[in-house]
Amino acid sequence: MSRFICGKLSRIAPYVPGEQPRDKRYIKLNTNESPFPPSPRAVTAASQEAARLELYSDPDCTQLVKTLAKRYAVNEDEIVCVNGSDEVLNFAFKAFCDAERGAAFPDITYGFYKVFAEFHDIPYEQIPLNEDFTIDIKPYLGINKTVFIANPNAPTGIALSTEQIEEILSSNPDNLIVIDEAYVDFGCESCVPLIKKYDNLLVTQTFSKSRSLAGARLGFGIANPAIIRDLNTVRFSTNPYNVNRMTLAAGAAALEDEEYTQTNCRVIIENREYTARRLAEMGFKMTPSSANFLFARHPGVSGITLYLKLKERGVLIRHFDAPRICEYNRITVGTKEQMDTLLNEISKILEEET
Ligand SMILES: *Cc1c(COP(=O)(O)O)cnc(C)c1O
């Protein structure tokens, strides 16, 4: 830390991304990326665009917005495109929270909500999940705060129903409710259609998981036009060229290859159910996941031990050391082959440890 850093920033605990070690080749099941490459159409579109990189990107993201509007059955002025959905979450904290209107989110959820709240100096309330890691919606009803909920939640994978989200929306007409649908394509109902009924709803999605474009950094927000205008005020006050040319082209092409995305999501869901079944046979306890990961613990081996032993054997999973969840690990669902390697290594570790 330099002696020039301002007080608040010197105390902040930044977000810690999942490790990306380079010491050997790992089976990477720790950051919820897709095990599949991007659609070939997205790869071609991006490489064609590479030859035009002397020009700035389109600040209005015109072609991508058109394609998204068609795909999600909303109007073009109901969409904002961003550099990964983390960016739209950051913008939302900036635009819709302050010292008077704080933020609220579950105690166990995506770690970035807390980081953004602290970064923007916003008071926040962490509402405990139930014992079984489901979200109790009662504390959110009529709460005088901006609410952030990942649906399905991370790292639990548990989804709220659309009816539950509607209850939160209708009891908070004067508070913005942000629903982070990063994992929605893996078997959870989207609440995008609700933006027509509730002007206090912002839905965020990403191309990082189901569309295999984590490295391209592309996300978007869908909401009523006034909310989108506010987000654009923040966007044009920070970086109007936030989405680069190659990513804009890759994103539109990936969206047009919906069949490719759907097929990959189906495979991931099948592999998730297969892996959950096999892990349960080995004695693991898991939350019911609607996402591309499993959240699992074993009564005979601690969370940290399983994580470390798997890492030694070349398989990376994600361990969190927060007290309520330190016996668990989050395991990204990969290909069938990767899952079989994982299961094999786990059964050997269990033989040693139990
Ligand atoms: C992965 C993830 C995001 C952000 O993804 P981007 O790569 O920034 O688009 C947002 N929310 C949750 C819950 C996530 O898991």
mmCIF file of C-alpha atoms and ligand atoms in Angstrom:
data_model
loop_
_atom_site.group_PDB
_atom_site.id
_atom_site.type_symbol
_atom_site.label_atom_id
_atom_site.label_comp_id
_atom_site.label_asym_id
_atom_site.label_seq_id
_atom_site.Cartn_x
_atom_site.Cartn_y
_atom_site.Cartn_z
ATOM 1 C CA MET A 1 0.000 0.000 0.000
ATOM 2 C CA SER A 2 1.359 3.442 -0.854
ATOM 3 C CA ARG A 3 1.174 6.400 1.509
ATOM 4 C CA PHE A 4 -1.113 8.127 -1.023
ATOM 5 C CA ILE A 5 -4.116 5.803 -0.771
ATOM 6 C CA CYS A 6 -7.225 7.401 0.727
ATOM 7 C CA GLY A 7 -8.500 6.224 4.090
ATOM 8 C CA LYS A 8 -11.560 4.264 3.043
ATOM 9 C CA LEU A 9 -9.750 2.290 0.341
ATOM 10 C CA SER A 10 -6.903 1.350 2.651
ATOM 11 C CA ARG A 11 -9.388 -0.670 4.728
ATOM 12 C CA ILE A 12 -11.301 -2.400 1.943
ATOM 13 C CA ALA A 13 -11.157 -6.173 1.457
ATOM 14 C CA PRO A 14 -11.320 -6.687 -2.335
ATOM 15 C CA TYR A 15 -13.108 -9.597 -4.004
ATOM 16 C CA VAL A 16 -10.968 -12.723 -4.228
ATOM 17 C CA PRO A 17 -11.451 -14.497 -7.577
ATOM 18 C CA GLY A 18 -11.163 -18.290 -7.715
ATOM 19 C CA GLU A 19 -7.528 -19.320 -8.123
ATOM 20 C CA GLN A 20 -6.127 -19.766 -11.647
ATOM 21 C CA PRO A 21 -2.857 -21.613 -10.873
ATOM 22 C CA ARG A 22 -0.342 -22.262 -13.642
ATOM 23 C CA ASP A 23 1.967 -24.764 -11.892
ATOM 24 C CA LYS A 24 0.323 -27.711 -13.662
ATOM 25 C CA ARG A 25 -2.767 -28.597 -15.688
ATOM 26 C CA TYR A 26 -5.791 -28.863 -13.427
ATOM 27 C CA ILE A 27 -9.312 -29.997 -14.035
ATOM 28 C CA LYS A 28 -10.840 -26.612 -13.249
ATOM 29 C CA LEU A 29 -14.059 -26.968 -11.305
ATOM 30 C CA ASN A 30 -13.635 -23.840 -9.166
ATOM 31 C CA THR A 31 -14.980 -20.806 -11.028
ATOM 32 C CA ASN A 32 -18.183 -22.029 -12.705
ATOM 33 C CA GLU A 33 -16.896 -21.515 -16.223
ATOM 34 C CA SER A 34 -18.307 -23.645 -19.018
ATOM 35 C CA PRO A 35 -16.292 -26.756 -19.913
ATOM 36 C CA PHE A 36 -17.271 -26.143 -23.551
ATOM 37 C CA PRO A 37 -15.646 -23.657 -25.957
ATOM 38 C CA PRO A 38 -17.701 -20.705 -27.242
ATOM 39 C CA SER A 39 -19.992 -21.257 -30.219
ATOM 40 C CA PRO A 40 -17.865 -21.484 -33.403
ATOM 41 C CA ARG A 41 -19.982 -18.622 -34.749
ATOM 42 C CA ALA A 42 -18.900 -16.440 -31.831
ATOM 43 C CA VAL A 43 -15.240 -17.315 -32.408
ATOM 44 C CA THR A 44 -15.467 -16.391 -36.104
ATOM 45 C CA ALA A 45 -17.311 -13.144 -35.382
ATOM 46 C CA ALA A 46 -14.734 -12.096 -32.784
ATOM 47 C CA SER A 47 -11.762 -12.846 -34.995
ATOM 48 C CA GLN A 48 -13.257 -10.922 -37.925
ATOM 49 C CA GLU A 49 -13.747 -7.972 -35.622
ATOM 50 C CA ALA A 50 -10.116 -8.133 -34.490
ATOM 51 C CA ALA A 51 -9.112 -6.508 -37.802
ATOM 52 C CA ARG A 52 -11.199 -3.413 -36.885
ATOM 53 C CA LEU A 53 -9.700 -2.763 -33.478
ATOM 54 C CA GLU A 54 -8.332 0.632 -34.556
ATOM 55 C CA LEU A 55 -11.906 1.909 -34.093
ATOM 56 C CA TYR A 56 -13.723 2.451 -30.817
ATOM 57 C CA SER A 57 -16.598 0.104 -30.081
ATOM 58 C CA ASP A 58 -20.219 1.208 -30.481
ATOM 59 C CA PRO A 59 -21.162 2.869 -27.151
ATOM 60 C CA ASP A 60 -24.827 2.030 -27.781
ATOM 61 C CA CYS A 61 -24.063 -1.661 -28.479
ATOM 62 C CA THR A 62 -26.742 -1.341 -31.174
ATOM 63 C CA GLN A 63 -26.548 -4.765 -32.830
ATOM 64 C CA LEU A 64 -26.188 -6.704 -29.588
ATOM 65 C CA VAL A 65 -29.042 -4.797 -27.944
ATOM 66 C CA LYS A 66 -31.292 -5.563 -30.944
ATOM 67 C CA THR A 67 -30.441 -9.265 -30.726
ATOM 68 C CA LEU A 68 -30.966 -9.354 -26.946
ATOM 69 C CA ALA A 69 -34.304 -7.521 -27.238
ATOM 70 C CA LYS A 70 -35.543 -10.123 -29.709
ATOM 71 C CA ARG A 71 -34.276 -13.073 -27.638
ATOM 72 C CA TYR A 72 -35.768 -11.831 -24.351
ATOM 73 C CA ALA A 73 -38.948 -10.267 -25.796
ATOM 74 C CA VAL A 74 -38.295 -6.802 -24.372
ATOM 75 C CA ASN A 75 -37.751 -3.371 -25.921
ATOM 76 C CA GLU A 76 -34.335 -2.044 -26.848
ATOM 77 C CA ASP A 77 -34.581 0.732 -24.255
ATOM 78 C CA GLU A 78 -35.057 -1.902 -21.558
ATOM 79 C CA ILE A 79 -31.493 -3.255 -21.961
ATOM 80 C CA VAL A 80 -28.005 -2.131 -20.937
ATOM 81 C CA CYS A 81 -24.844 -4.030 -21.987
ATOM 82 C CA VAL A 82 -21.862 -4.216 -19.670
ATOM 83 C CA ASN A 83 -18.347 -5.571 -19.244
ATOM 84 C CA GLY A 84 -19.409 -8.703 -17.355
ATOM 85 C CA SER A 85 -22.491 -8.651 -15.143
ATOM 86 C CA ASP A 86 -20.268 -7.623 -12.220
ATOM 87 C CA GLU A 87 -20.202 -4.225 -13.896
ATOM 88 C CA VAL A 88 -23.969 -3.753 -13.927
ATOM 89 C CA LEU A 89 -24.043 -4.777 -10.246
ATOM 90 C CA ASN A 90 -21.358 -2.182 -9.539
ATOM 91 C CA PHE A 91 -23.376 0.437 -11.466
ATOM 92 C CA ALA A 92 -26.519 -0.501 -9.513
ATOM 93 C CA PHE A 93 -24.766 0.037 -6.170
ATOM 94 C CA LYS A 94 -23.543 3.392 -7.466
ATOM 95 C CA ALA A 95 -26.915 4.495 -8.880
ATOM 96 C CA PHE A 96 -29.414 3.108 -6.393
ATOM 97 C CA CYS A 97 -27.769 2.985 -2.956
ATOM 98 C CA ASP A 98 -26.360 5.638 -0.653
ATOM 99 C CA ALA A 99 -25.945 6.408 3.042
ATOM 100 C CA GLU A 100 -29.750 6.797 3.421
ATOM 101 C CA ARG A 101 -30.826 3.941 1.209
ATOM 102 C CA GLY A 102 -28.626 1.012 2.159
ATOM 103 C CA ALA A 103 -28.424 -2.420 0.594
ATOM 104 C CA ALA A 104 -29.706 -5.805 1.755
ATOM 105 C CA PHE A 105 -28.664 -9.286 0.643
ATOM 106 C CA PRO A 106 -28.354 -12.778 2.136
ATOM 107 C CA ASP A 107 -25.494 -13.608 4.535
ATOM 108 C CA ILE A 108 -24.447 -16.414 2.205
ATOM 109 C CA THR A 109 -24.427 -15.244 -1.406
ATOM 110 C CA TYR A 110 -22.211 -13.873 -4.146
ATOM 111 C CA GLY A 111 -19.232 -12.270 -2.371
ATOM 112 C CA PHE A 112 -19.138 -9.239 -4.638
ATOM 113 C CA TYR A 113 -22.299 -7.648 -3.145
ATOM 114 C CA LYS A 114 -20.481 -6.992 0.124
ATOM 115 C CA VAL A 115 -17.378 -5.754 -1.703
ATOM 116 C CA PHE A 116 -19.401 -3.286 -3.803
ATOM 117 C CA ALA A 117 -21.311 -2.050 -0.734
ATOM 118 C CA GLU A 118 -18.026 -1.356 1.060
ATOM 119 C CA PHE A 119 -16.400 0.113 -2.046
ATOM 120 C CA HIS A 120 -19.257 2.620 -2.407
ATOM 121 C CA ASP A 121 -19.488 3.256 1.355
ATOM 122 C CA ILE A 122 -23.026 1.950 1.564
ATOM 123 C CA PRO A 123 -24.507 0.573 4.800
ATOM 124 C CA TYR A 124 -25.676 -2.989 4.243
ATOM 125 C CA GLU A 125 -27.655 -5.681 6.013
ATOM 126 C CA GLN A 126 -26.787 -9.363 5.544
ATOM 127 C CA ILE A 127 -29.940 -11.363 6.092
ATOM 128 C CA PRO A 128 -29.306 -14.918 7.322
ATOM 129 C CA LEU A 129 -30.421 -17.804 5.144
ATOM 130 C CA ASN A 130 -32.566 -20.462 6.813
ATOM 131 C CA GLU A 131 -30.801 -23.439 8.384
ATOM 132 C CA ASP A 132 -31.266 -25.415 5.140
ATOM 133 C CA PHE A 133 -29.748 -22.522 3.119
ATOM 134 C CA THR A 134 -33.038 -21.493 1.526
ATOM 135 C CA ILE A 135 -33.887 -17.768 1.472
ATOM 136 C CA ASP A 136 -36.522 -16.684 3.969
ATOM 137 C CA ILE A 137 -38.372 -13.965 2.049
ATOM 138 C CA LYS A 138 -40.154 -12.424 5.083
ATOM 139 C CA PRO A 139 -37.317 -10.067 6.116
ATOM 140 C CA TYR A 140 -37.266 -8.673 2.553
ATOM 141 C CA LEU A 141 -40.952 -7.711 2.541
ATOM 142 C CA GLY A 142 -41.319 -3.939 2.849
ATOM 143 C CA ILE A 143 -37.614 -3.526 3.586
ATOM 144 C CA ASN A 144 -36.474 0.059 3.060
ATOM 145 C CA LYS A 145 -33.327 -0.898 1.161
ATOM 146 C CA THR A 146 -32.063 -1.828 -2.284
ATOM 147 C CA VAL A 147 -32.182 -5.625 -2.411
ATOM 148 C CA PHE A 148 -29.677 -7.881 -4.194
ATOM 149 C CA ILE A 149 -30.615 -11.535 -4.638
ATOM 150 C CA ALA A 150 -28.871 -14.096 -6.821
ATOM 151 C CA ASN A 151 -31.421 -16.497 -8.283
ATOM 152 C CA PRO A 152 -30.432 -19.296 -8.157
ATOM 153 C CA ASN A 153 -28.314 -18.260 -5.190
ATOM 154 C CA ALA A 154 -24.574 -18.849 -5.113
ATOM 155 C CA PRO A 155 -22.856 -20.878 -3.790
ATOM 156 C CA THR A 156 -25.938 -22.853 -2.684
ATOM 157 C CA GLY A 157 -27.584 -23.254 -6.120
ATOM 158 C CA ILE A 158 -31.026 -22.974 -4.510
ATOM 159 C CA ALA A 159 -33.649 -21.000 -6.462
ATOM 160 C CA LEU A 160 -36.574 -18.873 -5.322
ATOM 161 C CA SER A 161 -39.848 -19.293 -7.213
ATOM 162 C CA THR A 162 -41.190 -16.474 -9.377
ATOM 163 C CA GLU A 163 -44.096 -16.187 -6.917
ATOM 164 C CA GLN A 164 -41.691 -15.530 -4.045
ATOM 165 C CA ILE A 165 -39.843 -12.898 -6.071
ATOM 166 C CA GLU A 166 -43.179 -11.260 -6.926
ATOM 167 C CA GLU A 167 -44.002 -11.042 -3.224
ATOM 168 C CA ILE A 168 -40.732 -9.216 -2.586
ATOM 169 C CA LEU A 169 -41.355 -6.907 -5.574
ATOM 170 C CA SER A 170 -44.940 -6.034 -4.712
ATOM 171 C CA SER A 171 -44.157 -5.352 -1.048
ATOM 172 C CA ASN A 172 -41.370 -2.918 -2.045
ATOM 173 C CA PRO A 173 -42.874 -0.509 -4.602
ATOM 174 C CA ASP A 174 -40.369 2.200 -3.629
ATOM 175 C CA ASN A 175 -37.240 0.032 -3.432
ATOM 176 C CA LEU A 176 -35.256 -1.403 -6.295
ATOM 177 C CA ILE A 177 -34.958 -5.196 -6.304
ATOM 178 C CA VAL A 178 -31.976 -6.577 -8.241
ATOM 179 C CA ILE A 179 -32.251 -10.211 -9.285
ATOM 180 C CA ASP A 180 -28.902 -11.612 -10.411
ATOM 181 C CA GLU A 181 -29.661 -14.415 -12.864
ATOM 182 C CA ALA A 182 -26.061 -15.475 -13.605
ATOM 183 C CA TYR A 183 -27.087 -19.164 -13.482
ATOM 184 C CA VAL A 184 -30.674 -18.935 -14.729
ATOM 185 C CA ASP A 185 -30.076 -21.025 -17.862
ATOM 186 C CA PHE A 186 -29.357 -24.170 -15.852
ATOM 187 C CA GLY A 187 -32.932 -24.861 -14.877
ATOM 188 C CA CYS A 188 -34.416 -21.892 -13.031
ATOM 189 C CA GLU A 189 -37.328 -19.721 -14.133
ATOM 190 C CA SER A 190 -36.275 -16.226 -15.252
ATOM 191 C CA CYS A 191 -38.126 -13.192 -13.945
ATOM 192 C CA VAL A 192 -37.308 -11.059 -17.007
ATOM 193 C CA PRO A 193 -41.016 -11.002 -18.050
ATOM 194 C CA LEU A 194 -41.830 -9.331 -14.698
ATOM 195 C CA ILE A 195 -40.106 -6.096 -15.750
ATOM 196 C CA LYS A 196 -43.305 -5.263 -17.662
ATOM 197 C CA LYS A 197 -45.302 -5.482 -14.439
ATOM 198 C CA TYR A 198 -42.849 -4.081 -11.851
ATOM 199 C CA ASP A 199 -40.928 -0.858 -12.426
ATOM 200 C CA ASN A 200 -38.740 -1.634 -9.382
ATOM 201 C CA LEU A 201 -37.105 -4.740 -10.873
ATOM 202 C CA LEU A 202 -33.630 -4.980 -12.407
ATOM 203 C CA VAL A 203 -32.596 -8.381 -13.773
ATOM 204 C CA THR A 204 -28.914 -9.028 -14.522
ATOM 205 C CA GLN A 205 -27.515 -11.834 -16.660
ATOM 206 C CA THR A 206 -24.132 -12.867 -18.012
ATOM 207 C CA PHE A 207 -22.563 -14.573 -21.023
ATOM 208 C CA SER A 208 -19.881 -16.036 -18.720
ATOM 209 C CA LYS A 209 -21.549 -19.262 -17.697
ATOM 210 C CA SER A 210 -24.108 -20.761 -20.085
ATOM 211 C CA ARG A 211 -22.633 -19.075 -23.177
ATOM 212 C CA SER A 212 -18.965 -19.979 -22.595
ATOM 213 C CA LEU A 213 -17.756 -16.366 -22.858
ATOM 214 C CA ALA A 214 -16.288 -15.738 -19.385
ATOM 215 C CA GLY A 215 -13.053 -14.428 -20.900
ATOM 216 C CA ALA A 216 -14.872 -12.010 -23.228
ATOM 217 C CA ARG A 217 -16.514 -10.148 -20.280
ATOM 218 C CA LEU A 218 -20.111 -9.596 -21.307
ATOM 219 C CA GLY A 219 -23.221 -9.092 -19.223
ATOM 220 C CA PHE A 220 -26.461 -7.146 -19.431
ATOM 221 C CA GLY A 221 -29.249 -5.687 -17.367
ATOM 222 C CA ILE A 222 -32.952 -5.721 -18.193
ATOM 223 C CA ALA A 223 -35.362 -3.304 -16.535
ATOM 224 C CA ASN A 224 -37.863 -0.576 -17.128
ATOM 225 C CA PRO A 225 -36.451 2.233 -19.376
ATOM 226 C CA ALA A 226 -36.027 4.755 -16.533
ATOM 227 C CA ILE A 227 -33.776 2.343 -14.611
ATOM 228 C CA ILE A 228 -31.780 1.641 -17.773
ATOM 229 C CA ARG A 229 -31.324 5.397 -18.305
ATOM 230 C CA ASP A 230 -29.954 5.717 -14.744
ATOM 231 C CA LEU A 231 -27.520 2.855 -15.344
ATOM 232 C CA ASN A 232 -26.440 4.531 -18.582
ATOM 233 C CA THR A 233 -25.802 7.756 -16.650
ATOM 234 C CA VAL A 234 -23.277 5.813 -14.580
ATOM 235 C CA ARG A 235 -21.919 3.981 -17.629
ATOM 236 C CA PHE A 236 -21.392 7.135 -19.693
ATOM 237 C CA SER A 237 -19.818 8.809 -16.645
ATOM 238 C CA THR A 238 -17.217 6.077 -16.300
ATOM 239 C CA ASN A 239 -16.562 4.215 -19.566
ATOM 240 C CA PRO A 240 -18.925 4.521 -22.565
ATOM 241 C CA TYR A 241 -16.794 1.963 -24.469
ATOM 242 C CA ASN A 242 -17.130 -0.620 -21.716
ATOM 243 C CA VAL A 243 -17.840 -3.496 -24.126
ATOM 244 C CA ASN A 244 -15.110 -3.981 -26.728
ATOM 245 C CA ARG A 245 -15.673 -4.669 -30.433
ATOM 246 C CA MET A 246 -14.696 -8.337 -30.356
ATOM 247 C CA THR A 247 -16.962 -9.039 -27.410
ATOM 248 C CA LEU A 248 -19.919 -7.211 -28.986
ATOM 249 C CA ALA A 249 -19.549 -9.345 -32.116
ATOM 250 C CA ALA A 250 -19.012 -12.599 -30.193
ATOM 251 C CA GLY A 251 -22.005 -11.898 -27.968
ATOM 252 C CA ALA A 252 -24.451 -11.267 -30.817
ATOM 253 C CA ALA A 253 -23.223 -14.361 -32.683
ATOM 254 C CA ALA A 254 -23.477 -16.520 -29.537
ATOM 255 C CA LEU A 255 -27.051 -15.345 -28.977
ATOM 256 C CA GLU A 256 -27.962 -16.306 -32.513
ATOM 257 C CA ASP A 257 -26.615 -19.807 -31.907
ATOM 258 C CA GLU A 258 -29.239 -20.557 -29.274
ATOM 259 C CA GLU A 259 -29.274 -24.250 -30.140
ATOM 260 C CA TYR A 260 -25.600 -24.564 -29.178
ATOM 261 C CA THR A 261 -26.263 -22.912 -25.798
ATOM 262 C CA GLN A 262 -29.352 -25.021 -25.139
ATOM 263 C CA THR A 263 -27.527 -28.260 -25.961
ATOM 264 C CA ASN A 264 -24.617 -27.388 -23.657
ATOM 265 C CA CYS A 265 -26.978 -26.434 -20.822
ATOM 266 C CA ARG A 266 -28.838 -29.731 -21.206
ATOM 267 C CA VAL A 267 -25.565 -31.659 -20.986
ATOM 268 C CA ILE A 268 -24.478 -29.713 -17.886
ATOM 269 C CA ILE A 269 -27.822 -30.377 -16.190
ATOM 270 C CA GLU A 270 -27.533 -34.115 -16.995
ATOM 271 C CA ASN A 271 -23.965 -34.179 -15.652
ATOM 272 C CA ARG A 272 -25.071 -32.291 -12.545
ATOM 273 C CA GLU A 273 -27.790 -34.823 -11.772
ATOM 274 C CA TYR A 274 -25.412 -37.736 -12.459
ATOM 275 C CA THR A 275 -22.691 -36.257 -10.206
ATOM 276 C CA ALA A 276 -25.188 -35.435 -7.432
ATOM 277 C CA ARG A 277 -26.455 -39.030 -7.493
ATOM 278 C CA ARG A 278 -22.943 -40.485 -7.304
ATOM 279 C CA LEU A 279 -21.858 -38.063 -4.547
ATOM 280 C CA ALA A 280 -24.985 -38.905 -2.526
ATOM 281 C CA GLU A 281 -24.101 -42.617 -2.847
ATOM 282 C CA MET A 282 -20.711 -41.787 -1.322
ATOM 283 C CA GLY A 283 -22.375 -40.085 1.654
ATOM 284 C CA PHE A 284 -22.267 -36.421 0.588
ATOM 285 C CA LYS A 285 -24.959 -33.969 1.672
ATOM 286 C CA MET A 286 -25.906 -31.405 -0.987
ATOM 287 C CA THR A 287 -28.262 -28.516 -1.514
ATOM 288 C CA PRO A 288 -30.708 -28.952 -4.444
ATOM 289 C CA SER A 289 -28.901 -27.105 -7.247
ATOM 290 C CA SER A 290 -30.513 -25.262 -10.156
ATOM 291 C CA ALA A 291 -27.086 -24.024 -11.288
ATOM 292 C CA ASN A 292 -23.944 -25.364 -13.000
ATOM 293 C CA PHE A 293 -22.360 -26.299 -9.666
ATOM 294 C CA LEU A 294 -22.986 -28.478 -6.638
ATOM 295 C CA PHE A 295 -22.558 -27.399 -3.032
ATOM 296 C CA ALA A 296 -21.536 -30.466 -1.051
ATOM 297 C CA ARG A 297 -20.134 -31.631 2.273
ATOM 298 C CA HIS A 298 -19.137 -35.033 3.585
ATOM 299 C CA PRO A 299 -19.605 -35.967 7.259
ATOM 300 C CA GLY A 300 -16.314 -37.904 7.236
ATOM 301 C CA VAL A 301 -13.935 -35.343 5.744
ATOM 302 C CA SER A 302 -13.622 -31.613 6.384
ATOM 303 C CA GLY A 303 -14.258 -29.133 3.594
ATOM 304 C CA ILE A 304 -10.701 -27.828 3.594
ATOM 305 C CA THR A 305 -9.174 -31.326 3.574
ATOM 306 C CA LEU A 306 -11.231 -32.424 0.595
ATOM 307 C CA TYR A 307 -10.310 -29.251 -1.268
ATOM 308 C CA LEU A 308 -6.567 -29.628 -0.536
ATOM 309 C CA LYS A 309 -6.443 -33.360 -1.331
ATOM 310 C CA LEU A 310 -8.241 -32.834 -4.627
ATOM 311 C CA LYS A 311 -5.878 -30.008 -5.522
ATOM 312 C CA GLU A 312 -2.883 -32.309 -4.917
ATOM 313 C CA ARG A 313 -4.511 -34.727 -7.342
ATOM 314 C CA GLY A 314 -5.025 -32.072 -10.015
ATOM 315 C CA VAL A 315 -8.703 -31.242 -9.454
ATOM 316 C CA LEU A 316 -9.607 -27.710 -8.363
ATOM 317 C CA ILE A 317 -12.826 -26.996 -6.511
ATOM 318 C CA ARG A 318 -13.841 -23.903 -4.526
ATOM 319 C CA HIS A 319 -13.631 -23.793 -0.749
ATOM 320 C CA PHE A 320 -14.961 -20.834 1.273
ATOM 321 C CA ASP A 321 -13.851 -20.340 4.835
ATOM 322 C CA ALA A 322 -16.931 -18.437 6.074
ATOM 323 C CA PRO A 323 -18.122 -20.107 9.307
ATOM 324 C CA ARG A 324 -21.556 -21.348 8.147
ATOM 325 C CA ILE A 325 -20.228 -22.975 4.997
ATOM 326 C CA CYS A 326 -16.638 -24.019 5.708
ATOM 327 C CA GLU A 327 -17.499 -27.719 5.679
ATOM 328 C CA TYR A 328 -18.825 -27.365 2.139
ATOM 329 C CA ASN A 329 -17.175 -27.104 -1.244
ATOM 330 C CA ARG A 330 -18.595 -25.672 -4.440
ATOM 331 C CA ILE A 331 -17.938 -27.947 -7.385
ATOM 332 C CA THR A 332 -18.463 -26.674 -10.926
ATOM 333 C CA VAL A 333 -20.188 -29.189 -13.193
ATOM 334 C CA GLY A 334 -17.974 -30.011 -16.161
ATOM 335 C CA THR A 335 -17.969 -32.695 -18.824
ATOM 336 C CA LYS A 336 -18.925 -36.288 -17.992
ATOM 337 C CA GLU A 337 -15.271 -37.237 -18.260
ATOM 338 C CA GLN A 338 -14.192 -34.510 -15.818
ATOM 339 C CA MET A 339 -16.931 -35.567 -13.408
ATOM 340 C CA ASP A 340 -15.791 -39.197 -13.551
ATOM 341 C CA THR A 341 -12.212 -38.142 -12.751
ATOM 342 C CA LEU A 342 -13.483 -36.038 -9.857
ATOM 343 C CA LEU A 343 -15.625 -38.888 -8.496
ATOM 344 C CA ASN A 344 -12.749 -41.318 -8.817
ATOM 345 C CA GLU A 345 -10.344 -39.084 -6.927
ATOM 346 C CA ILE A 346 -12.953 -38.357 -4.250
ATOM 347 C CA SER A 347 -13.571 -42.052 -3.646
ATOM 348 C CA LYS A 348 -9.821 -42.626 -3.197
ATOM 349 C CA ILE A 349 -9.612 -39.684 -0.758
ATOM 350 C CA LEU A 350 -12.582 -41.011 1.215
ATOM 351 C CA GLU A 351 -10.881 -44.408 1.493
ATOM 352 C CA GLU A 352 -7.799 -42.719 2.986
ATOM 353 C CA GLU A 353 -9.674 -40.363 5.281
ATOM 354 C CA THR A 354 -12.584 -42.376 6.666
HETATM 355 C C1 LIG B 1 -20.298 -15.343 -12.176
HETATM 356 C C2 LIG B 1 -21.277 -14.462 -11.459
HETATM 357 C C3 LIG B 1 -21.502 -13.137 -11.806
HETATM 358 C C4 LIG B 1 -20.659 -12.319 -12.732
HETATM 359 O O1 LIG B 1 -20.267 -12.798 -13.841
HETATM 360 P P1 LIG B 1 -19.539 -11.914 -14.940
HETATM 361 O O2 LIG B 1 -18.482 -12.823 -15.414
HETATM 362 O O3 LIG B 1 -19.030 -10.654 -14.321
HETATM 363 O O4 LIG B 1 -20.602 -11.645 -15.935
HETATM 364 C C5 LIG B 1 -22.496 -12.425 -11.176
HETATM 365 N N1 LIG B 1 -23.234 -12.980 -10.218
HETATM 366 C C6 LIG B 1 -23.040 -14.238 -9.816
HETATM 367 C C7 LIG B 1 -23.895 -14.794 -8.741
HETATM 368 C C8 LIG B 1 -22.040 -15.019 -10.411
HETATM 369 O O5 LIG B 1 -21.820 -16.249 -9.977
#
